[in-house]
Amino acid sequence: MKSRNQNLLIIYTGGTIGMVEDPDDKSLKLLDFNHISEEISELKKIKHSITWKSLDPVIDSSYINPENWIQMAQMVFDYYNEYDGFIILHGTDTMAYSASALSFLLENLRKPVVYTGSQLPIGLIRTDGRENLISAIEVASSTNAFGPMVPGVTICFENKLFKGNRTTKFSAEDFNAFISPNYPVLAELGVHLKFNKEAINYPEHNKTLRVYNQLDPNIAILKVFPGISSDFIKNFFTNFKLRAVIFETYGSGNAPTEAWFIDILHNYINHGGIILNVTQCMAGRVEQGKYETGLALQNAGVIGGSDITTEAAVTKLMFLLGKGLDRENLIFWLNNSISGEIN
Ligand code: ASP
């Protein structure tokens, strides 16, 4: 559906889209948002009103941390009544983490928050940044009879719109850098914007936006591999005093189940630790009861992460731990969806 004139806020956080090549060492360096808006002359033709704000300083997204997520969520919250939609320009490397984080930090979000960026800087002739930004503006300004066409946190990249907390960066080379293997795309952005309305979640109208500002980063990811040593696992679980561990397992949630290994996991869980089982596979889900190897993890108290991405698992755990929930509630929410991050 064609949109009315909308009031949009673009929040520039950094990333390749705003970089130029340093003539001396040839590395990519960040510039401010004036540089981006000057490079995209098409922005002048857009009928919507666009305001720019930025993080200070802007950063390569490798530097993104939980404080930045709280800052981004707070900016959306602070300007929520002034704007119809939000576009966050962000580096691609950690975009899926940030989109996942904001999907938890902003509760009852009924307006679009669209992340985008690019693989090539905006000043280059072959840049994908121009098309990505214009597509993101189109998405953020699209409405239907009831309000925004795509409320919630999304990632707009190349010619697709993805649900933010279902997305992962899978290519460092292709313009088509993101996929969401366990959730359908929300829109195909070709000649026409084709919205997949069945996949878009429309929240209840009577709830007000809430922003959270606590994340607990005291977690880690442990990726199992053939030959992983018992010393390493023992040290990992005993020395770091982590509150939760994302255990990246094989296939549908399998890992070696020798007694020493299960004992370490069991002991960590008995002392209050949380272990969330997430598959190393790009697509599919953890089903801990399917094989004897997964069942042993389940019996040790490991929680199955279903079809959650690692990015959503990291940010969901930080969010739930930051909320200070008791163990029972925390486990309940790991088994259930907060913002559509698991089926
Ligand atoms: N290193 C860059 C970043 O994530 C890569 C990109 O934007 O594509 O900030």
Short mmCIF file of C-alpha atoms and ligand atoms in Angstrom, two decimals:
data_model
loop_
_atom_site.label_atom_id
_atom_site.label_comp_id
_atom_site.label_asym_id
_atom_site.label_seq_id
_atom_site.Cartn_x
_atom_site.Cartn_y
_atom_site.Cartn_z
CA MET A 1 0.00 0.00 0.00
CA LYS A 2 1.21 3.52 -0.79
CA SER A 3 2.30 5.50 2.24
CA ARG A 4 1.35 8.96 3.52
CA ASN A 5 4.12 11.42 4.24
CA GLN A 6 5.91 10.11 7.29
CA ASN A 7 8.25 11.54 9.85
CA LEU A 8 11.36 9.38 9.96
CA LEU A 9 14.40 9.38 12.21
CA ILE A 10 17.67 7.95 10.90
CA ILE A 11 20.09 7.01 13.66
CA TYR A 12 23.62 6.61 12.32
CA THR A 13 25.84 4.37 14.44
CA GLY A 14 28.71 3.76 11.99
CA GLY A 15 29.73 0.79 9.82
CA THR A 16 31.02 0.52 6.28
CA ILE A 17 28.18 2.58 4.85
CA GLY A 18 29.76 5.75 6.29
CA MET A 19 33.42 4.93 5.68
CA VAL A 20 36.01 6.21 3.23
CA GLU A 21 39.39 4.80 2.34
CA ASP A 22 42.33 6.37 4.12
CA PRO A 23 44.75 7.45 1.34
CA ASP A 24 47.79 6.56 3.48
CA ASP A 25 47.12 3.09 4.83
CA LYS A 26 44.11 2.17 2.62
CA SER A 27 42.04 1.11 5.65
CA LEU A 28 38.38 2.17 5.89
CA LYS A 29 37.69 5.03 8.31
CA LEU A 30 34.39 6.47 9.53
CA LEU A 31 32.93 9.84 8.60
CA ASP A 32 29.90 11.69 9.99
CA PHE A 33 26.35 11.40 8.66
CA ASN A 34 26.53 14.59 6.55
CA HIS A 35 28.84 12.62 4.31
CA ILE A 36 26.17 9.93 3.77
CA SER A 37 23.32 12.33 3.08
CA GLU A 38 25.50 14.28 0.61
CA GLU A 39 26.39 11.11 -1.27
CA ILE A 40 22.74 10.09 -1.78
CA SER A 41 21.18 12.78 -3.91
CA GLU A 42 18.01 10.63 -4.19
CA LEU A 43 17.24 11.52 -0.57
CA LYS A 44 16.23 15.00 -1.74
CA LYS A 45 13.46 13.46 -3.85
CA ILE A 46 11.94 11.57 -0.93
CA LYS A 47 8.65 13.09 0.16
CA HIS A 48 8.99 12.01 3.78
CA SER A 49 10.51 14.24 6.39
CA ILE A 50 13.87 12.83 7.50
CA THR A 51 15.86 13.79 10.57
CA TRP A 52 19.38 12.50 11.27
CA LYS A 53 20.94 11.76 14.63
CA SER A 54 24.01 9.73 15.43
CA LEU A 55 25.87 7.90 18.14
CA ASP A 56 28.79 9.91 19.38
CA PRO A 57 31.32 8.67 18.43
CA VAL A 58 30.21 6.55 15.47
CA ILE A 59 31.85 3.15 15.48
CA ASP A 60 32.80 0.12 13.46
CA SER A 61 30.23 -2.40 14.63
CA SER A 62 32.97 -4.66 16.01
CA TYR A 63 33.02 -2.23 18.95
CA ILE A 64 29.30 -2.52 19.65
CA ASN A 65 28.57 -3.51 23.24
CA PRO A 66 25.50 -3.83 25.48
CA GLU A 67 25.73 -0.14 26.46
CA ASN A 68 25.31 0.81 22.80
CA TRP A 69 22.18 -1.37 22.58
CA ILE A 70 20.72 0.37 25.61
CA GLN A 71 21.63 3.72 24.05
CA MET A 72 19.94 2.81 20.71
CA ALA A 73 16.82 1.51 22.45
CA GLN A 74 16.66 4.62 24.62
CA MET A 75 16.92 6.88 21.53
CA VAL A 76 13.97 5.10 19.91
CA PHE A 77 12.04 5.37 23.17
CA ASP A 78 12.86 9.08 23.66
CA TYR A 79 11.75 10.02 20.14
CA TYR A 80 8.94 7.49 19.83
CA ASN A 81 6.10 9.99 19.79
CA GLU A 82 7.87 12.39 17.42
CA TYR A 83 8.52 9.94 14.58
CA ASP A 84 6.54 7.36 12.63
CA GLY A 85 9.51 5.12 11.92
CA PHE A 86 13.18 4.65 12.74
CA ILE A 87 16.11 3.56 10.57
CA ILE A 88 19.34 2.54 12.23
CA LEU A 89 22.45 2.64 10.05
CA HIS A 90 24.82 0.05 11.45
CA GLY A 91 27.84 -2.02 10.48
CA THR A 92 26.91 -5.41 9.14
CA ASP A 93 29.26 -7.42 11.36
CA THR A 94 27.13 -7.23 14.50
CA MET A 95 23.87 -5.94 13.02
CA ALA A 96 22.02 -9.18 13.81
CA TYR A 97 23.09 -8.91 17.47
CA SER A 98 21.89 -5.31 17.72
CA ALA A 99 18.59 -6.03 16.00
CA SER A 100 18.03 -8.97 18.37
CA ALA A 101 18.92 -6.87 21.42
CA LEU A 102 16.49 -4.10 20.52
CA SER A 103 13.72 -6.62 19.90
CA PHE A 104 13.99 -7.49 23.61
CA LEU A 105 14.77 -4.04 25.04
CA LEU A 106 11.76 -2.39 23.38
CA GLU A 107 8.56 -4.04 24.58
CA ASN A 108 5.25 -3.40 22.78
CA LEU A 109 6.99 -1.74 19.86
CA ARG A 110 4.33 -0.76 17.33
CA LYS A 111 6.47 1.34 14.98
CA PRO A 112 9.14 0.18 12.52
CA VAL A 113 12.79 0.08 13.61
CA VAL A 114 14.69 -0.91 10.48
CA TYR A 115 18.39 -1.74 10.58
CA THR A 116 20.45 -1.37 7.43
CA GLY A 117 24.02 -0.72 6.30
CA SER A 118 26.17 -1.82 3.42
CA GLN A 119 29.01 -4.01 2.27
CA LEU A 120 30.66 -1.18 0.30
CA PRO A 121 31.09 2.44 1.46
CA ILE A 122 28.50 4.93 0.25
CA GLY A 123 31.08 6.93 -1.77
CA LEU A 124 31.92 4.03 -4.09
CA ILE A 125 30.12 3.78 -7.43
CA ARG A 126 29.10 0.16 -6.85
CA THR A 127 27.93 0.76 -3.30
CA ASP A 128 24.96 -1.21 -2.03
CA GLY A 129 24.39 1.46 0.64
CA ARG A 130 22.27 3.75 -1.51
CA GLU A 131 19.76 1.05 -2.41
CA ASN A 132 19.71 -0.37 1.12
CA LEU A 133 19.03 2.98 2.73
CA ILE A 134 16.31 3.93 0.25
CA SER A 135 14.65 0.51 0.67
CA ALA A 136 14.80 0.90 4.46
CA ILE A 137 13.14 4.32 4.16
CA GLU A 138 10.40 2.81 1.98
CA VAL A 139 9.81 0.02 4.46
CA ALA A 140 9.81 2.30 7.51
CA SER A 141 7.30 4.61 5.84
CA SER A 142 4.92 1.93 4.51
CA THR A 143 1.54 1.83 6.16
CA ASN A 144 -1.69 -0.11 5.94
CA ALA A 145 -5.17 0.93 7.10
CA PHE A 146 -4.25 0.34 10.76
CA GLY A 147 -0.77 1.87 11.01
CA PRO A 148 2.77 0.80 10.10
CA MET A 149 3.01 -2.05 7.62
CA VAL A 150 5.96 -3.63 9.46
CA PRO A 151 6.10 -2.81 13.16
CA GLY A 152 9.03 -4.12 15.22
CA VAL A 153 12.74 -4.55 14.66
CA THR A 154 13.80 -5.67 11.20
CA ILE A 155 16.88 -5.85 9.00
CA CYS A 156 16.58 -4.50 5.47
CA PHE A 157 19.39 -5.70 3.24
CA GLU A 158 19.88 -6.08 -0.49
CA ASN A 159 16.34 -6.84 -1.65
CA LYS A 160 14.88 -8.46 1.44
CA LEU A 161 13.36 -7.52 4.75
CA PHE A 162 14.05 -9.89 7.65
CA LYS A 163 12.74 -10.25 11.17
CA GLY A 164 15.64 -8.80 13.18
CA ASN A 165 15.96 -11.48 15.85
CA ARG A 166 15.84 -14.31 13.28
CA THR A 167 18.68 -13.03 11.15
CA THR A 168 22.33 -13.89 10.84
CA LYS A 169 25.17 -12.48 8.70
CA PHE A 170 26.33 -15.30 6.47
CA SER A 171 28.46 -13.64 3.79
CA ALA A 172 31.40 -11.27 4.09
CA GLU A 173 31.43 -10.92 0.31
CA ASP A 174 27.95 -10.93 -1.21
CA PHE A 175 25.65 -7.91 -1.21
CA ASN A 176 23.10 -10.44 -0.05
CA ALA A 177 24.81 -10.68 3.34
CA PHE A 178 21.99 -11.83 5.62
CA ILE A 179 19.70 -14.81 5.90
CA SER A 180 16.96 -15.85 8.26
CA PRO A 181 16.94 -19.61 7.78
CA ASN A 182 14.24 -20.41 10.31
CA TYR A 183 11.78 -17.64 9.54
CA PRO A 184 10.25 -16.43 6.26
CA VAL A 185 11.32 -13.06 4.87
CA LEU A 186 8.94 -10.25 5.79
CA ALA A 187 9.14 -8.58 2.39
CA GLU A 188 10.69 -8.98 -1.04
CA LEU A 189 11.91 -5.59 -2.22
CA GLY A 190 11.86 -5.86 -6.00
CA VAL A 191 10.05 -3.62 -8.47
CA HIS A 192 7.24 -3.72 -5.93
CA LEU A 193 7.50 -4.06 -2.17
CA LYS A 194 5.81 -7.41 -1.56
CA PHE A 195 4.99 -7.76 2.12
CA ASN A 196 4.51 -11.22 3.55
CA LYS A 197 1.72 -10.27 5.93
CA GLU A 198 1.38 -13.73 7.51
CA ALA A 199 4.96 -13.47 8.76
CA ILE A 200 4.62 -9.95 10.19
CA ASN A 201 3.66 -9.71 13.83
CA TYR A 202 1.12 -6.98 14.66
CA PRO A 203 1.20 -6.32 18.42
CA GLU A 204 -1.84 -5.35 20.47
CA HIS A 205 -2.77 -1.71 20.19
CA ASN A 206 -3.57 -0.93 23.79
CA LYS A 207 -0.10 -1.58 25.24
CA THR A 208 2.40 1.22 25.72
CA LEU A 209 6.05 1.08 24.73
CA ARG A 210 8.45 0.10 27.46
CA VAL A 211 12.23 0.32 27.33
CA TYR A 212 14.60 -1.76 29.47
CA ASN A 213 18.05 -0.53 30.42
CA GLN A 214 19.73 -3.48 32.08
CA LEU A 215 21.73 -6.17 30.30
CA ASP A 216 24.02 -8.61 32.06
CA PRO A 217 26.95 -9.59 29.81
CA ASN A 218 28.26 -12.26 32.18
CA ILE A 219 27.77 -15.06 29.65
CA ALA A 220 29.85 -16.92 27.06
CA ILE A 221 29.57 -19.19 24.03
CA LEU A 222 31.14 -22.63 24.07
CA LYS A 223 31.36 -24.29 20.68
CA VAL A 224 31.87 -28.03 20.79
CA PHE A 225 34.28 -29.62 18.29
CA PRO A 226 35.70 -33.10 17.88
CA GLY A 227 38.68 -33.40 20.23
CA ILE A 228 37.67 -30.64 22.65
CA SER A 229 39.75 -31.26 25.77
CA SER A 230 38.45 -32.04 29.23
CA ASP A 231 40.93 -29.54 30.72
CA PHE A 232 39.56 -26.75 28.60
CA ILE A 233 35.94 -27.58 29.49
CA LYS A 234 36.74 -27.93 33.18
CA ASN A 235 38.53 -24.56 33.25
CA PHE A 236 35.83 -22.90 31.22
CA PHE A 237 33.06 -23.88 33.61
CA THR A 238 34.93 -23.48 36.87
CA ASN A 239 37.20 -20.45 36.37
CA PHE A 240 35.08 -17.84 34.67
CA LYS A 241 32.10 -17.76 37.07
CA LEU A 242 29.70 -17.20 34.19
CA ARG A 243 26.00 -16.89 34.90
CA ALA A 244 25.01 -18.58 31.64
CA VAL A 245 26.63 -20.42 28.75
CA ILE A 246 25.40 -20.86 25.21
CA PHE A 247 26.49 -24.34 24.26
CA GLU A 248 26.80 -24.60 20.47
CA THR A 249 26.24 -28.23 19.67
CA TYR A 250 26.07 -30.45 16.60
CA GLY A 251 22.95 -30.97 14.52
CA SER A 252 19.77 -31.21 16.52
CA GLY A 253 21.55 -30.49 19.80
CA ASN A 254 24.10 -33.28 20.22
CA ALA A 255 27.47 -33.37 21.97
CA PRO A 256 29.74 -36.04 23.44
CA THR A 257 28.19 -37.48 26.55
CA GLU A 258 31.08 -39.18 28.33
CA ALA A 259 30.61 -39.21 32.09
CA TRP A 260 33.34 -36.59 32.80
CA PHE A 261 31.69 -34.18 30.43
CA ILE A 262 28.15 -34.59 31.72
CA ASP A 263 29.47 -34.33 35.30
CA ILE A 264 31.01 -30.92 34.58
CA LEU A 265 27.79 -29.60 33.01
CA HIS A 266 25.69 -31.05 35.80
CA ASN A 267 27.88 -29.54 38.46
CA TYR A 268 27.77 -26.08 36.83
CA ILE A 269 23.96 -26.25 36.55
CA ASN A 270 23.60 -27.48 40.14
CA HIS A 271 25.54 -24.43 41.28
CA GLY A 272 23.05 -22.10 39.59
CA GLY A 273 24.49 -21.86 36.06
CA ILE A 274 22.30 -21.85 32.98
CA ILE A 275 23.27 -23.76 29.82
CA LEU A 276 21.32 -23.06 26.64
CA ASN A 277 21.76 -25.56 23.81
CA VAL A 278 21.94 -23.86 20.38
CA THR A 279 22.76 -25.72 17.19
CA GLN A 280 25.87 -24.95 15.12
CA CYS A 281 23.76 -25.56 12.01
CA MET A 282 22.49 -22.58 10.05
CA ALA A 283 18.96 -23.98 9.84
CA GLY A 284 16.80 -26.32 11.88
CA ARG A 285 16.30 -26.71 15.58
CA VAL A 286 17.58 -28.30 18.75
CA GLU A 287 15.54 -31.34 19.79
CA GLN A 288 17.32 -32.69 22.81
CA GLY A 289 15.28 -35.88 23.04
CA LYS A 290 15.96 -37.01 19.47
CA TYR A 291 19.27 -38.83 20.05
CA GLU A 292 20.74 -40.42 23.13
CA THR A 293 23.55 -37.80 23.00
CA GLY A 294 21.07 -34.90 23.19
CA LEU A 295 18.93 -36.65 25.77
CA ALA A 296 21.92 -36.90 28.12
CA LEU A 297 22.27 -33.10 27.96
CA GLN A 298 18.59 -32.67 28.70
CA ASN A 299 18.86 -35.00 31.69
CA ALA A 300 21.81 -32.97 32.98
CA GLY A 301 19.59 -29.86 33.02
CA VAL A 302 20.68 -28.24 29.76
CA ILE A 303 17.88 -26.13 28.22
CA GLY A 304 17.04 -26.69 24.54
CA GLY A 305 17.25 -23.48 22.51
CA SER A 306 14.89 -24.67 19.76
CA ASP A 307 15.54 -22.70 16.54
CA ILE A 308 17.07 -19.59 18.12
CA THR A 309 20.07 -17.96 16.41
CA THR A 310 23.26 -17.50 18.42
CA GLU A 311 22.79 -13.72 18.08
CA ALA A 312 19.32 -13.86 19.59
CA ALA A 313 20.49 -16.33 22.27
CA VAL A 314 23.32 -14.00 23.38
CA THR A 315 21.10 -10.95 23.67
CA LYS A 316 18.12 -12.83 25.15
CA LEU A 317 20.30 -14.25 27.93
CA MET A 318 21.81 -10.84 28.68
CA PHE A 319 18.31 -9.39 28.74
CA LEU A 320 16.77 -12.06 31.00
CA LEU A 321 19.74 -12.02 33.39
CA GLY A 322 19.58 -8.21 33.43
CA LYS A 323 15.93 -8.40 34.46
CA GLY A 324 16.93 -10.20 37.64
CA LEU A 325 14.40 -13.01 37.18
CA ASP A 326 14.42 -15.98 39.52
CA ARG A 327 15.66 -19.24 38.04
CA GLU A 328 12.21 -20.68 37.35
CA ASN A 329 11.09 -17.62 35.42
CA LEU A 330 14.34 -17.36 33.57
CA ILE A 331 14.03 -20.97 32.38
CA PHE A 332 10.40 -20.37 31.46
CA TRP A 333 11.36 -17.46 29.21
CA LEU A 334 14.22 -19.37 27.62
CA ASN A 335 11.66 -22.01 26.62
CA ASN A 336 9.20 -19.42 25.33
CA SER A 337 9.23 -16.59 22.85
CA ILE A 338 9.53 -13.00 24.06
CA SER A 339 9.57 -11.32 20.69
CA GLY A 340 9.17 -14.06 18.09
CA GLU A 341 12.80 -15.21 18.38
CA ILE A 342 11.83 -18.91 18.60
CA ASN A 343 9.03 -20.96 17.17
N1 ASP B 1 33.36 -3.70 9.91
C1 ASP B 1 32.15 -3.13 9.39
C2 ASP B 1 31.18 -2.96 10.55
O1 ASP B 1 30.54 -3.92 10.92
C3 ASP B 1 31.57 -4.00 8.34
C4 ASP B 1 30.31 -3.49 7.69
O2 ASP B 1 29.72 -2.50 8.06
O3 ASP B 1 29.88 -4.14 6.72
O4 ASP B 1 31.11 -1.90 11.10
#
